[in-house]
Tab-separated table of C-alpha atoms and ligand atoms in Angstrom:
chain	number	residue	atom	x	y	z
A	23	UNK	CA	-18.917	-24.419	38.103
A	24	UNK	CA	-15.654	-25.573	36.657
A	25	UNK	CA	-15.576	-27.534	33.428
A	26	UNK	CA	-12.507	-29.409	34.638
A	27	UNK	CA	-12.018	-32.409	34.482
A	28	UNK	CA	-14.355	-32.559	31.480
A	29	UNK	CA	-12.439	-30.009	29.461
A	30	UNK	CA	-8.694	-30.468	29.100
A	31	UNK	CA	-7.300	-28.054	26.467
A	32	UNK	CA	-3.945	-29.844	26.608
A	33	UNK	CA	-5.513	-32.773	24.719
A	34	UNK	CA	-5.140	-30.774	21.518
A	35	UNK	CA	-1.547	-29.764	22.226
A	36	UNK	CA	0.004	-33.069	23.120
A	37	UNK	CA	2.090	-33.632	19.986
A	38	UNK	CA	3.303	-31.816	16.894
A	39	UNK	CA	0.855	-33.510	14.542
A	40	UNK	CA	-2.246	-32.590	16.486
A	41	UNK	CA	-0.925	-29.061	16.963
A	42	UNK	CA	-0.446	-28.821	13.221
A	43	UNK	CA	-4.010	-29.986	12.673
A	44	UNK	CA	-5.605	-27.375	14.931
A	45	UNK	CA	-3.333	-24.503	13.947
A	46	UNK	CA	-5.446	-21.473	13.021
A	47	UNK	CA	-2.943	-19.298	11.210
A	48	UNK	CA	-0.286	-20.169	8.685
A	49	UNK	CA	2.774	-18.313	7.562
A	50	UNK	CA	4.266	-18.960	4.136
A	51	UNK	CA	6.712	-17.055	1.930
A	52	UNK	CA	3.599	-15.931	-0.016
A	53	UNK	CA	2.837	-13.612	2.887
A	54	UNK	CA	6.190	-11.812	2.832
A	55	UNK	CA	7.353	-8.591	1.189
A	56	UNK	CA	11.045	-7.710	1.432
A	57	UNK	CA	12.029	-4.087	2.102
A	58	UNK	CA	15.164	-3.180	0.098
A	59	UNK	CA	17.406	-0.105	-0.172
A	60	UNK	CA	18.863	0.844	-3.531
A	61	UNK	CA	21.541	3.404	-4.416
A	62	UNK	CA	23.563	4.447	-7.456
A	63	UNK	CA	26.826	2.760	-8.427
A	64	UNK	CA	27.993	-0.734	-9.224
A	65	UNK	CA	28.931	-3.711	-7.084
A	66	UNK	CA	27.846	-1.827	-3.989
A	67	UNK	CA	26.684	-3.726	-0.941
A	68	UNK	CA	27.053	-1.208	1.847
A	69	UNK	CA	25.995	-2.606	5.225
A	70	UNK	CA	23.612	-0.480	7.291
A	71	UNK	CA	25.128	-0.195	10.756
A	72	UNK	CA	21.833	0.204	12.621
A	73	UNK	CA	20.227	-2.733	10.772
A	74	UNK	CA	22.659	-5.677	10.935
A	75	UNK	CA	22.225	-7.954	7.920
A	76	UNK	CA	20.699	-5.202	5.730
A	77	UNK	CA	22.571	-3.164	3.139
A	78	UNK	CA	22.197	-0.401	0.616
A	79	UNK	CA	22.667	-2.062	-2.766
A	80	UNK	CA	23.465	-0.853	-6.243
A	81	UNK	CA	21.038	-1.986	-8.945
A	82	UNK	CA	23.195	-4.949	-10.104
A	83	UNK	CA	23.439	-6.328	-6.556
A	84	UNK	CA	19.754	-5.589	-5.937
A	85	UNK	CA	18.758	-7.667	-8.963
A	86	UNK	CA	20.653	-10.668	-7.568
A	87	UNK	CA	18.870	-10.178	-4.258
A	88	UNK	CA	15.514	-10.107	-6.072
A	89	UNK	CA	16.443	-13.355	-7.843
A	90	UNK	CA	17.278	-15.023	-4.531
A	91	UNK	CA	14.008	-13.834	-3.019
A	92	UNK	CA	12.078	-15.158	-6.025
A	93	UNK	CA	13.758	-18.555	-5.665
A	94	UNK	CA	12.706	-18.611	-2.028
A	95	UNK	CA	9.105	-17.928	-3.019
A	96	UNK	CA	8.870	-14.313	-1.830
A	97	UNK	CA	6.402	-12.638	-4.231
A	98	UNK	CA	7.199	-8.960	-3.750
A	99	UNK	CA	9.776	-6.344	-2.836
A	100	UNK	CA	9.267	-2.815	-1.533
A	101	UNK	CA	11.888	-0.389	-2.820
A	102	UNK	CA	13.475	2.603	-1.098
A	103	UNK	CA	15.804	4.800	-3.121
A	104	UNK	CA	18.839	6.759	-2.011
A	105	UNK	CA	19.230	9.457	-4.681
A	106	UNK	CA	22.435	10.905	-6.079
A	107	UNK	CA	21.419	14.380	-5.043
A	108	UNK	CA	18.638	15.922	-3.001
A	109	UNK	CA	16.836	19.232	-3.400
A	110	UNK	CA	13.991	21.167	-1.762
A	111	UNK	CA	11.269	19.452	-3.828
A	112	UNK	CA	12.791	15.951	-4.074
A	113	UNK	CA	12.924	16.055	-7.873
A	114	UNK	CA	14.887	12.786	-8.091
A	115	UNK	CA	11.665	10.997	-7.104
A	116	UNK	CA	10.018	11.976	-10.389
A	117	UNK	CA	13.110	11.762	-12.570
A	118	UNK	CA	12.477	8.867	-15.027
A	119	UNK	CA	16.182	8.015	-14.662
A	120	UNK	CA	16.175	8.331	-10.884
A	121	UNK	CA	17.382	5.429	-8.797
A	122	UNK	CA	14.007	3.765	-8.173
A	123	UNK	CA	12.820	3.804	-11.824
A	124	UNK	CA	16.217	2.312	-12.809
A	125	UNK	CA	15.860	-0.377	-10.153
A	126	UNK	CA	12.285	-1.188	-11.191
A	127	UNK	CA	13.299	-1.649	-14.829
A	128	UNK	CA	16.241	-3.880	-13.893
A	129	UNK	CA	14.237	-6.117	-11.557
A	130	UNK	CA	11.329	-6.448	-13.989
A	131	UNK	CA	13.767	-7.353	-16.787
A	132	UNK	CA	15.541	-10.037	-14.730
A	133	UNK	CA	12.666	-11.429	-12.635
A	134	UNK	CA	9.426	-10.468	-14.419
A	135	UNK	CA	7.076	-12.192	-11.983
A	136	UNK	CA	8.566	-10.443	-8.934
A	137	UNK	CA	6.098	-7.750	-7.869
A	138	UNK	CA	7.810	-4.423	-7.408
A	139	UNK	CA	6.165	-2.067	-4.935
A	140	UNK	CA	7.531	1.451	-4.608
A	141	UNK	CA	7.407	3.516	-1.444
A	142	UNK	CA	5.905	6.778	-2.631
A	143	UNK	CA	7.249	9.545	-0.433
A	144	UNK	CA	9.633	12.467	-0.688
A	145	UNK	CA	11.614	12.186	2.550
A	146	UNK	CA	14.482	10.271	0.925
A	147	UNK	CA	14.744	12.876	-1.828
A	148	UNK	CA	14.513	16.238	-0.057
A	149	UNK	CA	17.434	18.108	1.499
A	150	UNK	CA	15.282	18.864	4.566
A	151	UNK	CA	14.062	15.259	4.904
A	152	UNK	CA	10.376	16.181	5.063
A	153	UNK	CA	7.877	14.080	3.130
A	154	UNK	CA	7.061	16.770	0.580
A	155	UNK	CA	7.243	20.494	-0.072
A	156	UNK	CA	7.695	22.557	3.058
A	157	UNK	CA	6.816	26.155	3.717
A	158	UNK	CA	9.832	28.460	3.428
A	159	UNK	CA	10.237	32.180	2.921
A	160	UNK	CA	12.383	31.694	-0.182
A	161	UNK	CA	10.132	29.051	-1.759
A	162	UNK	CA	7.841	29.693	-4.724
A	163	UNK	CA	5.176	27.945	-2.634
A	164	UNK	CA	5.603	30.283	0.355
A	165	UNK	CA	2.337	30.512	2.324
A	166	UNK	CA	2.592	33.396	4.826
A	167	UNK	CA	-0.111	32.256	7.261
A	168	UNK	CA	1.492	28.819	7.777
A	169	UNK	CA	4.600	28.313	9.927
A	170	UNK	CA	7.999	27.924	8.344
A	171	UNK	CA	8.828	24.257	7.794
A	172	UNK	CA	5.166	23.196	7.634
A	173	UNK	CA	4.560	20.381	5.140
A	174	UNK	CA	2.376	21.891	2.395
A	175	UNK	CA	-0.348	19.358	1.658
A	176	UNK	CA	-1.876	20.108	-1.714
A	177	UNK	CA	1.377	21.256	-3.325
A	178	UNK	CA	2.910	17.928	-2.291
A	179	UNK	CA	-0.012	16.015	-3.822
A	180	UNK	CA	0.834	17.355	-7.259
A	181	UNK	CA	4.367	15.985	-7.001
A	182	UNK	CA	3.213	12.643	-5.575
A	183	UNK	CA	0.951	12.238	-8.602
A	184	UNK	CA	3.808	13.034	-10.961
A	185	UNK	CA	6.259	10.654	-9.270
A	186	UNK	CA	3.682	7.830	-9.136
A	187	UNK	CA	3.195	8.018	-12.899
A	188	UNK	CA	6.983	7.966	-13.402
A	189	UNK	CA	7.290	4.840	-11.254
A	190	UNK	CA	4.360	3.244	-13.090
A	191	UNK	CA	5.931	3.984	-16.460
A	192	UNK	CA	9.145	2.345	-15.266
A	193	UNK	CA	7.150	-0.831	-14.568
A	194	UNK	CA	6.143	-0.671	-10.900
A	195	UNK	CA	3.401	-3.154	-10.023
A	196	UNK	CA	2.013	-1.395	-6.949
A	197	UNK	CA	2.379	2.188	-5.694
A	198	UNK	CA	2.572	2.562	-1.917
A	199	UNK	CA	2.083	6.178	-0.788
A	200	UNK	CA	3.610	6.556	2.679
A	201	UNK	CA	3.649	10.255	3.524
A	202	UNK	CA	0.246	10.556	5.248
A	203	UNK	CA	-0.604	13.509	3.021
A	204	UNK	CA	-4.367	14.177	3.022
A	205	UNK	CA	-5.879	13.130	-0.298
A	206	UNK	CA	-2.818	11.190	-1.472
A	207	UNK	CA	-4.680	8.031	-2.480
A	208	UNK	CA	-7.349	9.851	-4.510
A	209	UNK	CA	-4.824	12.116	-6.206
A	210	UNK	CA	-2.538	9.229	-7.162
A	211	UNK	CA	-5.530	7.148	-8.313
A	212	UNK	CA	-6.658	9.919	-10.691
A	213	UNK	CA	-3.143	10.508	-12.008
A	214	UNK	CA	-2.539	6.808	-12.642
A	215	UNK	CA	-5.916	6.409	-14.372
A	216	UNK	CA	-5.305	9.403	-16.618
A	217	UNK	CA	-1.866	8.086	-17.585
A	218	UNK	CA	-3.266	4.684	-18.600
A	219	UNK	CA	-2.522	2.830	-15.353
A	220	UNK	CA	-6.065	2.202	-14.153
A	221	UNK	CA	-5.058	-1.420	-13.510
A	222	UNK	CA	-2.256	-0.568	-11.075
A	223	UNK	CA	-3.130	-1.175	-7.406
A	224	UNK	CA	-2.423	1.301	-4.610
A	225	UNK	CA	-1.219	-0.028	-1.273
A	226	UNK	CA	-1.827	2.803	1.152
A	227	UNK	CA	0.179	3.312	4.294
A	228	UNK	CA	-3.269	4.024	5.735
A	229	UNK	CA	-2.587	3.773	9.468
A	230	UNK	CA	0.931	5.070	9.762
A	231	UNK	CA	1.906	6.190	13.220
A	232	UNK	CA	4.454	8.827	14.244
A	233	UNK	CA	6.648	6.089	15.658
A	234	UNK	CA	10.123	6.160	17.151
A	235	UNK	CA	10.540	2.614	15.834
A	236	UNK	CA	11.520	4.139	12.466
A	237	UNK	CA	14.852	5.262	13.948
A	238	UNK	CA	17.176	2.802	12.182
A	239	UNK	CA	15.399	3.343	8.828
A	240	UNK	CA	16.376	6.982	8.771
A	241	UNK	CA	20.039	5.877	8.773
A	242	UNK	CA	19.327	3.247	6.170
A	243	UNK	CA	17.505	5.566	3.777
A	244	UNK	CA	19.508	8.647	4.782
A	245	UNK	CA	16.217	10.421	5.358
A	246	UNK	CA	16.479	12.105	8.773
A	247	UNK	CA	14.373	15.218	9.230
A	248	UNK	CA	16.488	18.360	9.460
A	249	UNK	CA	14.549	20.411	11.994
A	250	UNK	CA	11.032	19.427	13.037
A	251	UNK	CA	9.474	15.990	12.854
A	252	UNK	CA	6.662	14.105	11.146
A	253	UNK	CA	4.097	14.379	13.895
A	254	UNK	CA	2.008	16.881	11.938
A	255	UNK	CA	1.334	14.202	9.301
A	256	UNK	CA	1.595	10.780	10.951
A	257	UNK	CA	-0.908	9.514	13.545
A	258	UNK	CA	-0.311	10.106	17.255
A	259	UNK	CA	0.598	6.680	18.738
A	260	UNK	CA	-2.058	6.674	21.499
A	261	UNK	CA	-4.928	7.080	18.983
A	262	UNK	CA	-6.932	4.197	17.547
A	263	UNK	CA	-10.209	5.862	16.530
A	264	UNK	CA	-8.197	8.376	14.534
A	265	UNK	CA	-6.408	5.519	12.789
A	266	UNK	CA	-9.714	3.942	11.780
A	267	UNK	CA	-10.897	7.303	10.442
A	268	UNK	CA	-7.735	7.584	8.324
A	269	UNK	CA	-8.210	4.086	7.008
A	270	UNK	CA	-11.878	4.713	6.132
A	271	UNK	CA	-10.857	7.789	4.135
A	272	UNK	CA	-8.284	5.792	2.176
A	273	UNK	CA	-10.904	3.151	1.395
A	274	UNK	CA	-13.198	5.873	0.033
A	275	UNK	CA	-10.329	7.301	-1.994
A	276	UNK	CA	-9.826	3.970	-3.739
A	277	UNK	CA	-7.018	2.199	-1.875
A	278	UNK	CA	-6.695	-1.463	-2.893
A	279	UNK	CA	-4.578	-2.674	0.034
A	280	UNK	CA	-4.411	-1.098	3.489
A	281	UNK	CA	-1.344	-1.016	5.678
A	282	UNK	CA	-0.674	-0.528	9.355
A	283	UNK	CA	2.765	0.561	10.454
A	284	UNK	CA	4.607	-0.338	12.691
A	285	UNK	CA	3.324	-3.881	13.217
A	286	UNK	CA	3.917	-5.399	16.653
A	287	UNK	CA	3.122	-2.391	18.868
A	288	UNK	CA	-0.025	-1.756	16.754
A	289	UNK	CA	-1.626	-5.205	16.489
A	290	UNK	CA	-4.808	-3.865	18.084
A	291	UNK	CA	-5.182	-1.456	15.163
A	292	UNK	CA	-4.611	-4.285	12.713
A	293	UNK	CA	-7.310	-6.413	14.333
A	294	UNK	CA	-9.787	-3.540	14.386
A	295	UNK	CA	-9.052	-2.922	10.702
A	296	UNK	CA	-9.583	-6.622	9.978
A	297	UNK	CA	-12.957	-6.489	11.721
A	298	UNK	CA	-14.053	-3.341	9.881
A	299	UNK	CA	-12.736	-3.498	6.318
A	300	UNK	CA	-12.785	-6.185	3.659
A	301	UNK	CA	-9.661	-5.144	1.771
A	302	UNK	CA	-6.386	-7.080	2.026
A	303	UNK	CA	-4.276	-5.850	4.920
A	304	UNK	CA	-0.534	-5.374	5.075
A	305	UNK	CA	1.490	-4.850	8.236
A	306	UNK	CA	4.951	-3.318	8.221
A	307	UNK	CA	7.434	-4.802	10.667
A	308	UNK	CA	9.630	-1.708	10.715
A	309	UNK	CA	13.331	-1.104	11.138
A	310	UNK	CA	13.163	-0.685	14.929
A	311	UNK	CA	11.313	-3.978	15.321
A	312	UNK	CA	13.964	-5.636	13.150
A	313	UNK	CA	16.929	-4.118	14.945
A	314	UNK	CA	15.602	-4.928	18.422
A	315	UNK	CA	15.425	-8.617	17.553
A	316	UNK	CA	18.831	-8.505	15.846
A	317	UNK	CA	20.476	-6.825	18.836
A	318	UNK	CA	18.988	-9.214	21.360
A	319	UNK	CA	19.921	-12.206	19.206
A	320	UNK	CA	23.490	-10.940	18.791
A	321	UNK	CA	23.762	-10.868	22.562
A	322	UNK	CA	22.451	-14.395	22.864
A	323	UNK	CA	19.345	-13.149	24.699
A	324	UNK	CA	16.816	-14.334	22.113
A	325	UNK	CA	16.659	-17.191	19.620
A	326	UNK	CA	16.467	-15.187	16.398
A	327	UNK	CA	14.804	-17.753	14.189
A	328	UNK	CA	12.172	-18.680	16.775
A	329	UNK	CA	11.375	-15.075	17.637
A	330	UNK	CA	11.161	-13.943	14.008
A	331	UNK	CA	8.809	-16.762	13.011
A	332	UNK	CA	6.710	-16.188	16.124
A	333	UNK	CA	6.470	-12.444	15.501
A	334	UNK	CA	5.453	-12.947	11.870
A	335	UNK	CA	2.864	-15.578	12.798
A	336	UNK	CA	1.474	-13.235	15.464
A	337	UNK	CA	1.149	-10.412	12.930
A	338	UNK	CA	-0.728	-12.805	10.639
A	339	UNK	CA	-2.956	-13.929	13.523
A	340	UNK	CA	-3.825	-10.315	14.310
A	341	UNK	CA	-5.161	-9.914	10.778
A	342	UNK	CA	-2.401	-9.232	8.268
A	343	UNK	CA	-2.583	-10.923	4.882
A	344	UNK	CA	0.927	-9.771	4.039
A	345	UNK	CA	3.908	-8.540	6.020
A	346	UNK	CA	6.601	-6.158	4.917
A	347	UNK	CA	9.714	-7.258	6.757
A	348	UNK	CA	13.475	-7.036	6.549
A	349	UNK	CA	13.479	-10.673	7.693
A	350	UNK	CA	11.762	-11.810	4.459
A	351	UNK	CA	14.755	-13.667	3.038
A	352	UNK	CA	15.718	-15.416	6.266
A	353	UNK	CA	12.121	-16.207	7.159
A	354	UNK	CA	11.416	-17.673	3.711
A	355	UNK	CA	14.519	-19.849	4.072
A	356	UNK	CA	13.526	-21.003	7.554
A	357	UNK	CA	10.002	-21.776	6.355
A	358	UNK	CA	11.420	-23.908	3.533
A	359	UNK	CA	13.592	-25.851	5.988
A	360	UNK	CA	10.700	-26.585	8.355
Q	410	PBG	C1	8.699	7.142	4.446
Q	410	PBG	C2	8.944	5.860	5.144
Q	410	PBG	C3	9.519	5.675	6.410
Q	410	PBG	C4	9.540	4.299	6.625
Q	410	PBG	C5	9.001	3.693	5.502
Q	410	PBG	N1	8.619	4.684	4.615
Q	410	PBG	C6	10.091	6.670	7.335
Q	410	PBG	C7	9.176	7.579	8.036
Q	410	PBG	O1	7.981	7.639	7.787
Q	410	PBG	O2	9.649	8.328	8.875
Q	410	PBG	C8	10.058	3.604	7.842
Q	410	PBG	C9	10.265	2.151	7.690
Q	410	PBG	C10	11.063	1.506	8.751
Q	410	PBG	O3	11.303	2.051	9.837
Q	410	PBG	O4	11.478	0.365	8.507
Q	410	PBG	N2	9.338	7.141	3.190
């Protein structure tokens, strides 16, 4: 039996005020984290071709960007470094004077209440573009029974621990390990605790998929893989049970905040995480999601502002407490204007 004409859902949609009153999810600048790319030099604002509106910035320019974001009410930034030189072990990632430690110090000095999160991975720092130490015949870590080019797990953990402490000492507020290395959260937790940083939270890229939506980022961070790919570390896109297993392990290892990445094609994972775990959840609207909207908007096919705010609200609805997005600055501005 139909409930019509008794029930008329349109009653609660008939004007903006009533819609506002029954709205279930809210988006504010508090929910946003801006992803930023930093490189050496001065006065550098080098546009990233595959991500219109985004740029690699030198530390001085980056600090101004952080100030603008703070004024707009955005509480946090996530930093990606483009090092001066790369090597097989990504040593610039644990150099106390590397680009990210320099950027952390500068932002914390200029905008102390801005939370600085650092992406903890080696792919931006290695010549081969893999997320850690890889197996090679001429490497001191050579492991004969593993294939050449295989990402060596436990050897990489040692370096992740070292780099995390370096970032913490520079003033990072949150460490965000993103390489999908087994045991990364536990190893970093122990290293931080031993170095006096027991209070520093870890935001784990817990459910990180081997996604082709990272394409534009690899231009932006100059971190393309030279030979091979990241499918032996990141989760196979069709798998959801495996993602939940990964997330459960990170919870046991002491993660404080859990992330799913990418965001929009993986909202089902986000919702299942929301239903299962009681930690704060972050979703990463990645470079490909950003560039798709930008390209369509540039062609006049989509209304950029409307689509961005809708996508961010949808990610919140699916369960995210916070969203890492390259739209953070624009979205915060649009939210202020509303
Ligand atoms: C790894 C890292 C990547 C991204 C964030 N951290 C690249 C990768 O895993 O291949 C991608 C983010 C994006 O596409 O916006 N350091």
